[in-house]
Coordinates of C-alpha atoms in Angstrom, one line a residue:
Chain A
M25 CA -114.7 -11.6 -2.1
T26 CA -116.2 -11.2 -5.6
I27 CA -113.5 -8.8 -6.7
V28 CA -110.6 -10.9 -5.5
L29 CA -112.0 -14.0 -7.2
D30 CA -112.6 -12.1 -10.5
E31 CA -109.2 -10.6 -10.4
R32 CA -107.7 -14.0 -9.9
V33 CA -109.7 -15.3 -12.9
N34 CA -108.6 -12.3 -15.0
S35 CA -105.0 -12.8 -14.2
A36 CA -105.1 -16.5 -15.0
S37 CA -106.8 -15.9 -18.3
T38 CA -104.4 -13.1 -19.2
S39 CA -101.4 -15.2 -18.5
A40 CA -102.9 -17.9 -20.6
R41 CA -103.5 -15.4 -23.4
T42 CA -99.8 -14.4 -23.6
E43 CA -98.6 -18.0 -24.3
M44 CA -101.6 -19.7 -25.8
N45 CA -100.6 -19.2 -29.4
L46 CA -97.6 -21.3 -28.9
G47 CA -99.6 -24.2 -27.7
L48 CA -102.3 -23.9 -30.4
T49 CA -99.7 -23.3 -33.0
Y50 CA -97.8 -26.4 -31.9
K51 CA -101.0 -28.4 -32.1
S52 CA -101.8 -27.1 -35.6
V53 CA -98.2 -27.8 -36.9
R54 CA -98.2 -31.2 -35.2
E55 CA -101.4 -32.2 -37.1
T56 CA -100.5 -30.8 -40.5
W57 CA -96.7 -31.1 -41.0
A58 CA -96.9 -34.4 -42.8
L59 CA -99.5 -33.1 -45.2
T60 CA -97.5 -29.9 -45.9
L61 CA -94.3 -31.8 -46.3
F62 CA -95.9 -34.3 -48.7
C63 CA -97.4 -31.5 -50.8
A64 CA -94.2 -29.4 -50.7
I65 CA -92.1 -32.3 -52.0
G66 CA -94.8 -33.0 -54.6
V67 CA -95.0 -29.5 -56.0
L68 CA -91.2 -29.1 -55.9
L69 CA -90.7 -32.2 -58.0
F70 CA -93.5 -31.6 -60.4
E71 CA -92.7 -28.0 -60.9
A72 CA -89.1 -28.9 -61.6
V73 CA -90.1 -31.5 -64.2
I74 CA -92.8 -29.3 -65.9
S75 CA -90.4 -26.3 -66.0
Y76 CA -87.7 -28.5 -67.6
V77 CA -90.1 -29.9 -70.2
V78 CA -91.6 -26.5 -71.1
I79 CA -88.1 -24.9 -71.5
T80 CA -86.6 -27.8 -73.4
Y81 CA -89.5 -28.4 -75.7
A82 CA -90.8 -24.9 -76.1
P83 CA -90.6 -24.7 -79.9
R84 CA -92.3 -28.1 -80.3
I85 CA -95.1 -27.0 -77.9
V86 CA -95.7 -23.8 -79.7
N87 CA -95.8 -25.6 -83.1
F88 CA -98.2 -28.1 -81.6
W89 CA -100.6 -25.4 -80.5
K90 CA -100.4 -23.7 -83.8
S91 CA -101.4 -26.9 -85.4
L92 CA -104.5 -27.0 -83.2
E93 CA -105.8 -23.7 -84.6
E94 CA -109.5 -23.3 -83.6
S95 CA -109.5 -26.3 -81.3
P96 CA -111.3 -25.9 -77.9
I97 CA -108.2 -27.3 -76.2
L98 CA -106.4 -24.1 -77.4
E99 CA -109.1 -22.0 -75.9
M100 CA -108.9 -23.8 -72.6
V101 CA -105.1 -23.4 -72.4
S102 CA -105.6 -19.8 -73.2
V103 CA -108.1 -19.4 -70.3
L104 CA -105.6 -21.2 -68.0
M105 CA -102.6 -19.1 -68.9
G106 CA -104.4 -15.8 -69.5
V107 CA -103.1 -15.2 -73.0
D108 CA -103.4 -16.7 -76.4
P109 CA -100.6 -19.4 -76.6
E110 CA -100.0 -18.7 -80.3
K111 CA -98.9 -15.2 -79.4
F112 CA -96.1 -16.3 -77.0
G113 CA -92.8 -14.6 -77.5
G114 CA -90.8 -17.6 -76.4
P115 CA -89.9 -20.0 -73.5
D116 CA -89.8 -17.2 -71.0
Q117 CA -93.6 -16.7 -71.4
L118 CA -94.4 -20.3 -72.2
I119 CA -93.0 -21.1 -68.7
A120 CA -96.4 -19.7 -67.4
L121 CA -97.7 -23.2 -68.3
A122 CA -95.8 -24.4 -65.2
W123 CA -97.6 -21.9 -63.0
V124 CA -101.1 -23.0 -63.9
H125 CA -100.6 -26.7 -64.5
P126 CA -103.7 -28.5 -63.2
V127 CA -101.5 -30.8 -61.1
I128 CA -100.0 -27.8 -59.3
L129 CA -103.4 -26.2 -58.8
A130 CA -104.9 -29.5 -57.6
T131 CA -102.1 -30.1 -55.1
L132 CA -102.3 -26.6 -53.7
W133 CA -106.1 -26.6 -53.4
A134 CA -106.1 -30.1 -51.9
H135 CA -103.6 -29.0 -49.3
E136 CA -105.6 -26.0 -48.2
I137 CA -109.0 -27.6 -48.4
T138 CA -107.7 -30.4 -46.2
F139 CA -106.0 -27.9 -43.8
C140 CA -108.9 -25.4 -43.5
T141 CA -111.7 -27.9 -43.0
R142 CA -109.9 -29.6 -40.0
M143 CA -111.1 -26.9 -37.6
P144 CA -113.9 -26.4 -36.7
A145 CA -115.8 -28.9 -39.0
G146 CA -113.3 -31.7 -38.6
E147 CA -112.9 -31.2 -34.8
V148 CA -116.6 -31.1 -34.2
Q149 CA -117.2 -34.2 -36.3
R150 CA -114.6 -36.3 -34.4
G151 CA -115.5 -34.8 -31.1
T152 CA -112.2 -33.2 -30.2
S153 CA -113.7 -29.7 -30.2
D154 CA -115.0 -30.5 -26.7
I155 CA -111.4 -30.5 -25.5
L156 CA -110.2 -27.7 -27.8
L157 CA -113.0 -25.4 -26.7
S158 CA -112.6 -26.2 -23.0
W159 CA -109.3 -24.4 -23.0
P160 CA -109.2 -20.8 -21.8
V161 CA -108.7 -19.3 -25.2
P162 CA -111.1 -17.1 -27.1
R163 CA -112.4 -18.7 -30.3
W164 CA -111.0 -16.0 -32.5
T165 CA -107.5 -16.8 -31.2
I166 CA -108.0 -20.5 -32.1
L167 CA -109.0 -19.5 -35.7
V168 CA -106.2 -16.9 -35.9
S169 CA -103.6 -19.5 -34.8
E170 CA -104.9 -22.0 -37.2
C171 CA -104.8 -19.4 -40.0
L172 CA -101.3 -18.3 -39.3
V173 CA -100.0 -21.9 -39.6
W174 CA -102.1 -22.3 -42.8
M175 CA -100.6 -19.2 -44.4
C176 CA -97.1 -20.2 -43.4
S177 CA -97.6 -23.7 -44.8
G178 CA -99.0 -22.1 -48.0
A179 CA -96.1 -19.7 -48.2
L180 CA -93.8 -22.7 -47.9
L181 CA -95.6 -24.5 -50.7
F182 CA -95.2 -21.4 -53.0
V183 CA -91.5 -21.2 -52.1
M184 CA -91.2 -24.8 -53.2
V185 CA -93.1 -24.1 -56.4
A186 CA -90.6 -21.3 -57.1
A187 CA -87.7 -23.5 -56.1
G188 CA -89.0 -26.2 -58.4
N189 CA -89.2 -23.7 -61.2
R190 CA -85.5 -22.7 -60.6
V191 CA -84.5 -26.3 -60.5
G192 CA -86.2 -26.9 -63.9
H193 CA -84.3 -23.9 -65.3
Y194 CA -81.1 -25.2 -63.9
I195 CA -81.5 -28.7 -65.3
A196 CA -82.6 -27.4 -68.7
D197 CA -79.4 -25.3 -68.7
T198 CA -81.2 -22.4 -70.4
D199 CA -79.2 -19.3 -71.4
S200 CA -82.0 -16.9 -70.3
P201 CA -83.9 -18.0 -67.2
T202 CA -87.0 -16.1 -66.3
P203 CA -85.9 -13.2 -64.1
V204 CA -86.9 -13.4 -60.4
G205 CA -88.4 -10.0 -60.8
H206 CA -90.9 -11.4 -63.3
I207 CA -91.7 -14.5 -61.3
L208 CA -92.4 -12.5 -58.1
P209 CA -95.7 -10.9 -59.3
V210 CA -96.9 -14.3 -60.6
L211 CA -96.1 -15.8 -57.2
V212 CA -97.8 -13.1 -55.2
N213 CA -100.9 -13.2 -57.5
F214 CA -101.0 -17.0 -57.2
F215 CA -100.7 -16.8 -53.4
A216 CA -103.6 -14.3 -53.3
L217 CA -105.6 -16.8 -55.3
Y218 CA -104.6 -19.5 -52.7
L219 CA -105.9 -17.2 -49.9
V220 CA -109.3 -16.8 -51.6
V221 CA -109.8 -20.6 -51.9
G222 CA -108.7 -20.9 -48.3
G223 CA -111.2 -18.3 -47.3
V224 CA -114.0 -20.3 -49.0
A225 CA -112.8 -23.4 -47.1
W226 CA -112.7 -21.6 -43.7
L227 CA -116.2 -20.3 -44.3
A228 CA -117.6 -23.7 -45.3
S229 CA -115.8 -25.2 -42.2
V230 CA -117.4 -22.8 -39.7
L231 CA -120.8 -23.2 -41.2
T232 CA -121.1 -27.0 -40.8
D233 CA -120.3 -29.8 -38.3
R234 CA -119.3 -32.2 -41.0
R235 CA -115.9 -32.1 -42.6
G236 CA -117.0 -34.0 -45.7
R237 CA -119.7 -31.4 -46.3
A238 CA -117.2 -28.5 -45.9
I239 CA -114.9 -30.2 -48.4
S240 CA -117.7 -30.8 -50.9
V241 CA -118.9 -27.2 -50.7
T242 CA -115.4 -25.7 -51.2
F243 CA -114.6 -28.2 -54.0
S244 CA -117.9 -27.4 -55.7
V245 CA -117.3 -23.6 -55.4
V246 CA -113.8 -24.0 -56.9
I247 CA -115.0 -26.2 -59.7
V248 CA -117.9 -24.0 -60.6
S249 CA -115.6 -21.0 -60.6
F250 CA -113.3 -22.7 -63.0
L251 CA -116.2 -23.8 -65.2
I252 CA -117.3 -20.2 -65.5
N253 CA -113.8 -19.3 -66.8
F254 CA -113.8 -22.2 -69.3
L255 CA -117.4 -21.5 -70.5
V256 CA -116.7 -17.8 -71.4
P257 CA -114.9 -18.5 -74.7
F258 CA -117.7 -20.9 -75.8
W259 CA -120.9 -19.4 -74.4
K260 CA -121.4 -15.6 -74.6
P261 CA -123.9 -15.2 -71.7
A262 CA -121.2 -16.6 -69.4
E263 CA -119.3 -13.3 -69.9
H264 CA -121.7 -11.6 -67.5
V265 CA -120.5 -13.8 -64.7
A266 CA -116.9 -14.0 -65.8
F267 CA -115.9 -12.0 -62.8
L268 CA -116.8 -14.9 -60.6
G269 CA -114.2 -17.1 -62.1
L270 CA -111.0 -17.4 -60.0
L271 CA -108.8 -17.6 -63.1
H272 CA -110.2 -14.2 -64.2
Y273 CA -107.8 -12.7 -61.6
Y274 CA -104.8 -14.9 -62.2
Q275 CA -103.2 -14.8 -65.7
P276 CA -99.5 -15.7 -65.4
A277 CA -98.7 -15.6 -69.1
A278 CA -100.1 -12.0 -69.3
I279 CA -98.0 -11.0 -66.3
L280 CA -94.8 -12.5 -67.8
K281 CA -95.5 -10.9 -71.1
Q282 CA -96.2 -7.5 -69.8
G283 CA -93.7 -7.7 -66.9
E284 CA -96.1 -5.6 -64.7
W285 CA -97.6 -6.3 -61.3
P286 CA -101.3 -7.2 -61.6
L287 CA -102.2 -4.9 -58.7
G288 CA -105.9 -4.8 -59.5
N289 CA -106.2 -8.6 -59.5
I290 CA -104.1 -9.0 -56.4
V291 CA -106.1 -6.4 -54.4
T292 CA -109.4 -7.9 -55.6
L293 CA -108.3 -11.4 -54.5
L294 CA -106.9 -10.2 -51.2
S295 CA -110.1 -8.3 -50.4
A296 CA -112.2 -11.3 -51.2
G297 CA -110.0 -13.5 -49.1
F298 CA -110.1 -11.0 -46.2
V299 CA -113.9 -10.7 -46.3
L300 CA -114.4 -14.5 -46.4
W301 CA -111.9 -14.9 -43.5
M302 CA -113.5 -12.2 -41.4
A303 CA -117.0 -13.8 -42.0
S304 CA -115.5 -17.1 -40.9
L305 CA -114.1 -15.5 -37.7
F306 CA -117.4 -13.7 -37.0
I307 CA -119.5 -16.9 -37.4
F308 CA -117.1 -19.1 -35.5
S309 CA -117.0 -16.7 -32.5
R310 CA -120.8 -16.7 -32.3
R311 CA -122.0 -20.2 -33.3
N312 CA -123.1 -23.0 -31.1
V313 CA -120.8 -25.9 -31.0
S314 CA -122.2 -29.3 -30.2
T315 CA -120.6 -32.6 -31.0
S316 CA -123.6 -34.8 -30.2
Chain B
M3 CA -121.3 -16.1 -4.1
P4 CA -122.2 -19.4 -5.7
V5 CA -119.6 -20.9 -8.0
I6 CA -122.3 -21.9 -10.5
E7 CA -125.5 -19.9 -10.8
T8 CA -128.1 -20.3 -13.5
S9 CA -131.4 -18.5 -13.7
N10 CA -134.2 -19.6 -16.0
L11 CA -131.6 -21.2 -18.3
T12 CA -133.3 -22.3 -21.5
K13 CA -131.9 -23.9 -24.6
F14 CA -133.9 -25.2 -27.6
Y15 CA -132.6 -27.3 -30.5
G16 CA -135.2 -26.2 -33.0
R17 CA -138.5 -27.3 -31.4
R18 CA -136.8 -29.8 -29.1
V19 CA -136.1 -28.7 -25.5
G20 CA -132.5 -29.0 -24.4
V21 CA -133.1 -27.5 -21.0
S22 CA -136.0 -25.4 -19.8
A23 CA -136.0 -22.7 -17.1
L24 CA -133.2 -24.3 -15.1
S25 CA -132.2 -22.4 -12.0
L26 CA -129.3 -23.6 -9.9
A27 CA -127.0 -22.2 -7.3
I28 CA -124.0 -24.3 -6.3
P29 CA -121.7 -23.0 -3.6
A30 CA -117.9 -23.6 -3.4
G31 CA -116.7 -26.9 -2.1
Q32 CA -119.8 -28.9 -2.9
L33 CA -119.8 -32.3 -4.5
F34 CA -122.8 -31.8 -6.7
G35 CA -124.5 -34.7 -8.5
F36 CA -126.3 -34.0 -11.7
L37 CA -128.6 -36.9 -12.5
G38 CA -130.9 -37.7 -15.3
P39 CA -131.6 -40.3 -18.0
N40 CA -130.0 -40.1 -21.4
G41 CA -131.2 -37.0 -23.3
A42 CA -132.5 -35.3 -20.2
G43 CA -130.4 -32.2 -20.7
K44 CA -127.3 -32.9 -18.6
T45 CA -124.8 -32.4 -21.4
T46 CA -126.7 -29.4 -22.8
T47 CA -126.4 -27.7 -19.3
I48 CA -122.7 -28.5 -19.2
R49 CA -122.2 -27.0 -22.7
L50 CA -124.1 -23.9 -21.7
L51 CA -121.8 -23.6 -18.6
L52 CA -118.7 -23.9 -20.8
G53 CA -119.9 -21.4 -23.4
L54 CA -120.1 -24.0 -26.2
L55 CA -123.8 -23.2 -26.6
R56 CA -125.6 -19.9 -26.3
A57 CA -128.8 -19.9 -24.2
N58 CA -132.1 -18.9 -25.8
T59 CA -133.1 -17.2 -22.6
G60 CA -131.9 -17.0 -19.0
Q61 CA -128.3 -16.8 -17.8
A62 CA -125.5 -19.0 -16.6
R63 CA -122.7 -17.6 -14.5
V64 CA -119.5 -19.3 -13.2
L65 CA -117.5 -17.5 -10.5
G66 CA -119.6 -14.4 -11.2
L67 CA -118.7 -14.3 -14.9
D68 CA -121.2 -14.8 -17.8
C69 CA -120.6 -18.2 -19.4
W70 CA -121.1 -17.0 -22.9
S71 CA -119.6 -13.5 -23.1
A72 CA -116.7 -14.3 -20.8
S73 CA -116.4 -17.9 -21.8
H74 CA -112.6 -18.1 -22.1
R75 CA -112.1 -16.4 -18.7
V76 CA -114.5 -18.8 -17.1
K77 CA -112.6 -21.8 -18.6
A78 CA -109.4 -20.7 -17.0
E79 CA -110.9 -21.9 -13.7
I80 CA -112.7 -25.0 -15.0
G81 CA -111.5 -28.5 -15.5
Y82 CA -113.8 -30.5 -17.9
V83 CA -114.1 -34.1 -18.9
P84 CA -116.6 -34.6 -21.7
G85 CA -119.0 -37.5 -21.6
D86 CA -117.8 -38.8 -24.9
L87 CA -114.1 -38.0 -24.5
R88 CA -112.2 -37.7 -27.7
L89 CA -108.6 -36.9 -27.6
Y90 CA -106.1 -36.1 -30.4
P91 CA -104.6 -39.5 -31.5
W92 CA -101.0 -38.1 -31.5
M93 CA -101.2 -37.0 -27.9
T94 CA -99.3 -38.7 -25.1
L95 CA -99.5 -37.7 -21.5
R96 CA -96.2 -35.9 -21.7
R97 CA -97.0 -34.1 -25.0
S98 CA -100.4 -33.1 -23.8
L99 CA -99.2 -31.7 -20.6
W100 CA -96.6 -29.6 -22.5
L101 CA -99.3 -28.4 -24.9
V102 CA -101.9 -27.6 -22.2
S103 CA -99.2 -25.8 -20.2
R104 CA -98.5 -23.5 -23.1
V105 CA -102.2 -23.0 -23.7
R106 CA -103.0 -22.3 -20.0
G107 CA -99.9 -20.3 -19.5
R108 CA -98.6 -22.2 -16.5
D109 CA -96.4 -25.2 -16.0
L110 CA -98.6 -28.3 -15.4
T111 CA -95.9 -31.0 -15.7
T112 CA -95.4 -31.5 -12.0
S113 CA -99.1 -31.6 -11.0
G114 CA -99.8 -33.7 -14.1
A115 CA -97.1 -36.2 -13.2
N116 CA -98.5 -36.5 -9.7
L117 CA -102.0 -37.2 -11.1
A118 CA -100.5 -39.7 -13.5
K119 CA -98.9 -41.5 -10.6
L120 CA -102.2 -41.5 -8.8
F121 CA -104.1 -42.9 -11.8
D122 CA -101.3 -45.1 -12.9
L123 CA -100.9 -43.8 -16.5
E124 CA -97.7 -44.1 -18.5
P125 CA -96.3 -40.9 -19.9
D126 CA -95.4 -41.8 -23.5
V127 CA -98.2 -44.0 -24.8
P128 CA -100.0 -42.2 -27.7
V129 CA -103.8 -41.9 -27.5
R130 CA -104.2 -44.1 -30.6
K131 CA -102.7 -47.0 -28.7
M132 CA -104.5 -46.3 -25.4
S133 CA -107.4 -48.4 -24.1
R134 CA -110.7 -46.5 -23.3
G135 CA -109.8 -46.5 -19.6
M136 CA -106.4 -45.0 -20.3
K137 CA -107.9 -42.2 -22.4
Q138 CA -110.3 -41.5 -19.6
K139 CA -107.4 -41.2 -17.1
L140 CA -105.7 -38.8 -19.5
G141 CA -108.8 -36.8 -19.8
L142 CA -109.1 -36.6 -16.0
I143 CA -105.4 -35.6 -15.6
L144 CA -105.8 -32.8 -18.2
A145 CA -108.9 -31.6 -16.4
M146 CA -107.4 -31.6 -13.0
A147 CA -103.7 -30.7 -13.6
H148 CA -104.2 -26.9 -13.4
N149 CA -106.1 -27.2 -10.0
P150 CA -109.3 -25.6 -11.2
K151 CA -111.8 -24.1 -8.8
L152 CA -114.6 -26.0 -10.6
L153 CA -114.5 -29.5 -12.0
I154 CA -117.2 -30.4 -14.5
L155 CA -117.2 -34.1 -15.0
D156 CA -119.7 -35.7 -17.4
E157 CA -119.9 -39.4 -16.6
P158 CA -116.2 -39.5 -15.8
T159 CA -116.0 -43.1 -14.5
T160 CA -116.9 -44.6 -17.8
A161 CA -114.4 -47.3 -18.6
L162 CA -112.5 -46.9 -15.3
D163 CA -111.8 -49.9 -13.2
P164 CA -113.0 -50.0 -9.6
L165 CA -109.6 -49.2 -8.2
V166 CA -109.2 -46.1 -10.3
Q167 CA -112.8 -45.1 -9.6
Y168 CA -112.0 -45.3 -5.9
E169 CA -108.8 -43.2 -6.3
L170 CA -110.9 -40.7 -8.3
Y171 CA -113.5 -40.4 -5.6
Q172 CA -110.9 -39.9 -3.0
E173 CA -109.2 -37.2 -5.0
L174 CA -112.5 -35.5 -5.6
R175 CA -113.4 -35.6 -1.9
R176 CA -109.9 -34.2 -1.1
R177 CA -110.3 -31.4 -3.5
A178 CA -113.8 -30.6 -2.4
A179 CA -112.5 -30.3 1.2
T180 CA -110.1 -27.5 -0.1
G181 CA -113.0 -25.6 -1.6
V182 CA -113.1 -27.0 -5.1
T183 CA -116.6 -27.5 -6.5
V184 CA -117.3 -30.7 -8.3
F185 CA -120.2 -30.8 -10.8
F186 CA -120.6 -34.6 -11.3
S187 CA -123.0 -35.5 -14.1
S188 CA -124.2 -39.1 -14.3
H189 CA -127.1 -41.4 -15.1
T190 CA -125.9 -43.9 -12.6
L191 CA -127.3 -43.4 -9.1
S192 CA -124.8 -45.5 -7.2
E193 CA -121.8 -43.4 -8.0
V194 CA -123.6 -40.2 -7.2
E195 CA -124.9 -41.7 -4.0
S196 CA -121.4 -42.7 -2.9
L197 CA -119.8 -39.3 -3.7
C198 CA -122.1 -36.4 -3.7
D199 CA -123.6 -34.1 -1.0
R200 CA -126.4 -32.8 -3.1
V201 CA -128.3 -34.1 -6.1
V202 CA -130.2 -32.5 -8.8
I203 CA -132.4 -34.6 -11.0
I204 CA -133.3 -33.3 -14.5
R205 CA -135.7 -34.9 -16.9
Q206 CA -136.8 -33.7 -20.3
G207 CA -134.8 -30.5 -19.7
V208 CA -136.7 -29.6 -16.5
L209 CA -135.5 -29.7 -12.9
A210 CA -137.3 -32.6 -11.2
A211 CA -135.7 -32.6 -7.8
D212 CA -133.0 -30.7 -5.9
A213 CA -132.1 -32.1 -2.5
T214 CA -129.4 -33.3 -0.3
L215 CA -128.9 -37.1 -0.1
A216 CA -130.2 -37.1 3.5
E217 CA -133.4 -35.5 2.3
L218 CA -133.7 -38.0 -0.6
R219 CA -133.1 -40.9 1.7
A220 CA -136.0 -39.7 3.9
Q221 CA -138.3 -39.8 0.9
A222 CA -137.0 -43.1 -0.4
P223 CA -139.2 -46.2 0.1
R224 CA -137.8 -49.1 2.2
E225 CA -138.4 -52.7 1.7
V226 CA -140.0 -54.5 4.6
V227 CA -140.1 -58.3 5.2
I228 CA -142.4 -59.6 7.9
Q229 CA -142.3 -63.2 8.9
W230 CA -145.5 -64.7 10.6
P231 CA -145.6 -67.9 12.6
D232 CA -147.8 -69.6 10.1
Q233 CA -149.6 -69.1 6.8
Q234 CA -153.0 -68.7 8.4
T235 CA -151.9 -65.9 10.6
C236 CA -150.2 -64.4 7.6
L237 CA -153.4 -64.3 5.7
Q238 CA -155.6 -63.1 8.5
Q239 CA -153.5 -60.1 9.6
P240 CA -154.8 -56.7 8.5
V241 CA -152.3 -54.6 6.5
P242 CA -151.4 -51.3 8.2
A243 CA -151.7 -48.0 6.3
C244 CA -147.9 -47.5 6.3
L245 CA -147.3 -50.6 4.3
E246 CA -147.9 -51.5 0.7
I247 CA -147.8 -55.3 0.2
S248 CA -146.0 -56.4 -2.9
A249 CA -146.0 -60.2 -2.3
R250 CA -147.3 -62.8 0.1
E251 CA -145.0 -65.8 0.1
G252 CA -145.9 -68.7 2.4
S253 CA -146.0 -67.2 5.9
S254 CA -144.2 -63.9 5.0
W255 CA -145.1 -60.5 3.6
K256 CA -142.9 -58.5 1.3
A257 CA -143.9 -54.9 1.3
S258 CA -142.8 -51.3 0.8
L259 CA -142.8 -48.9 3.7
T260 CA -144.9 -45.9 2.6
G261 CA -145.0 -44.2 6.0
R262 CA -142.5 -43.6 8.7
P263 CA -140.6 -46.5 10.4
Q264 CA -142.0 -45.5 13.8
E265 CA -145.6 -46.2 12.6
L266 CA -144.6 -49.7 11.6
L267 CA -142.8 -50.3 14.8
T268 CA -145.8 -49.1 16.8
W269 CA -148.2 -51.3 14.8
S270 CA -146.0 -54.3 15.2
H271 CA -145.7 -53.9 19.0
N272 CA -148.5 -56.3 20.0
R273 CA -148.4 -58.5 17.0
A274 CA -147.3 -62.2 17.0
L275 CA -144.4 -61.6 14.6
E276 CA -141.6 -64.1 14.1
D277 CA -139.3 -61.5 12.5
I278 CA -139.3 -58.1 10.9
T279 CA -136.7 -56.6 8.6
I280 CA -136.7 -53.0 7.5
G281 CA -134.3 -52.4 4.6
A282 CA -132.1 -49.3 3.9
P283 CA -133.8 -46.5 1.9
D284 CA -134.1 -47.6 -1.7
L285 CA -132.9 -44.6 -3.7
E286 CA -133.0 -46.6 -6.9
T287 CA -136.8 -46.9 -6.7
L288 CA -137.1 -43.2 -5.8
F289 CA -135.0 -42.1 -8.7
R290 CA -136.8 -44.5 -11.1
S291 CA -140.0 -42.8 -10.0
F292 CA -138.6 -39.4 -10.8
Y293 CA -137.5 -40.7 -14.2
Q294 CA -140.7 -42.5 -14.9
Q295 CA -142.9 -39.5 -14.2
S296 CA -141.8 -38.1 -17.5
E297 CA -142.8 -41.1 -19.6

């Protein structure tokens, strides 16, 4: 009797396992499509505009920077882009400005922090985790399904950033647009950076039952990380912790100037993202979940 | 093999006791009432059975499977309605049945539609526009559509109107008759009394009573009203050991029967009584006494 009953339970859960991703993926897409669409349109439009402006007004921008000389603003731009703006060869390198513009960074971070803190922190907080976790699906599958949708949404956003960049080039009617072969390493490096921030957000989300707390922690980590990068040029001791700054591993102007894949940075970022994500998976699979 | 089996199940929240050394064995087909005041440990027990919480010590098994390590396999055979039911605002009955069908790996649209007909729920109203009662109906449909072997219902009749409550009780009785076990958690005695075969009372995380309703009724006090011919007789009569007088009003006694009814009938045999009324067993008082022992 025991064996028959257990076999029946096993077969039911196995059949559930074969199709469950579809249901969970649908749920995840259903809850996030509006956010992703909004951000995708936003980054497409902004990237198109900023690319157009940078290409069209490149000489003026370079002259303006040269006039700043020792200004802290120049140092900050240098940190953002990964190379001294005065040493730019021309618009094809200056276009890196469009890849690190704070509006683009803020939109992408906002998207993933919102996405990654929905589950489990958001679900526990609003009480829907009781329903979600009563389904016959292992917890790791829930997190994997969520992460797959997140990565696909992120990839879509990066495609839109690249598309916006192309649109900017097209409107500016430039004779020598940045080759796709030069843009690809920047995009991959940027996406690896996106995965690390997402990893921090997942980890914060599985460690707390309050979404606001998860958002605050992730936001603080990102801000502190940026501050480290911006402090380095002005405060020598900060050089010892420069490796903790996210922008240390993402320098688009340098990539465009050298035309090489930043493999070291990409591997470092992907490794960090993987470790953070695995830690999230481990904790979520073992933690107590209580909505009350 | 019991459908639910717990042995010395213990869960602490820091220093606070959730449940302590809880041992239960619930066979298939039983309508099982799980009673206790707020904060007694009912929901903690349910969360342990569902693998949402990990026990500090002891073990919980459902259908022979460990509730923590084989949680997702256990949940394939469980239908659960949380006490504080929260559903996704975008869900409608139709969408949720589609979704849960994909998650559970079997088509639930037909059984879900039948339950929707039973509970009178429209298929295309989103949760954000539903009343509390409608949400509760949707929760019940989602818990029952896959015909689980075990139904865990945490205060499921909250916000349901009496007609739907009646339909729910009928459906639960029908399912129990086919071997489905119903774990019915509540802090309201009346609904447990009208539905369940067996009752467990938990207080401060500890098992206070585990008995069938017949056994509890035998323990429950009964209210007795004795009418004497006049006030003087009323005052002169000695009180028998099986009665505890709660009030003397005019020429009548109001009392609780503390002994067996036969004792009272024997005592009353040669008395000049006008009338005697022995009430039904008062389970409310009995349950209150269980609850109050903890305070």
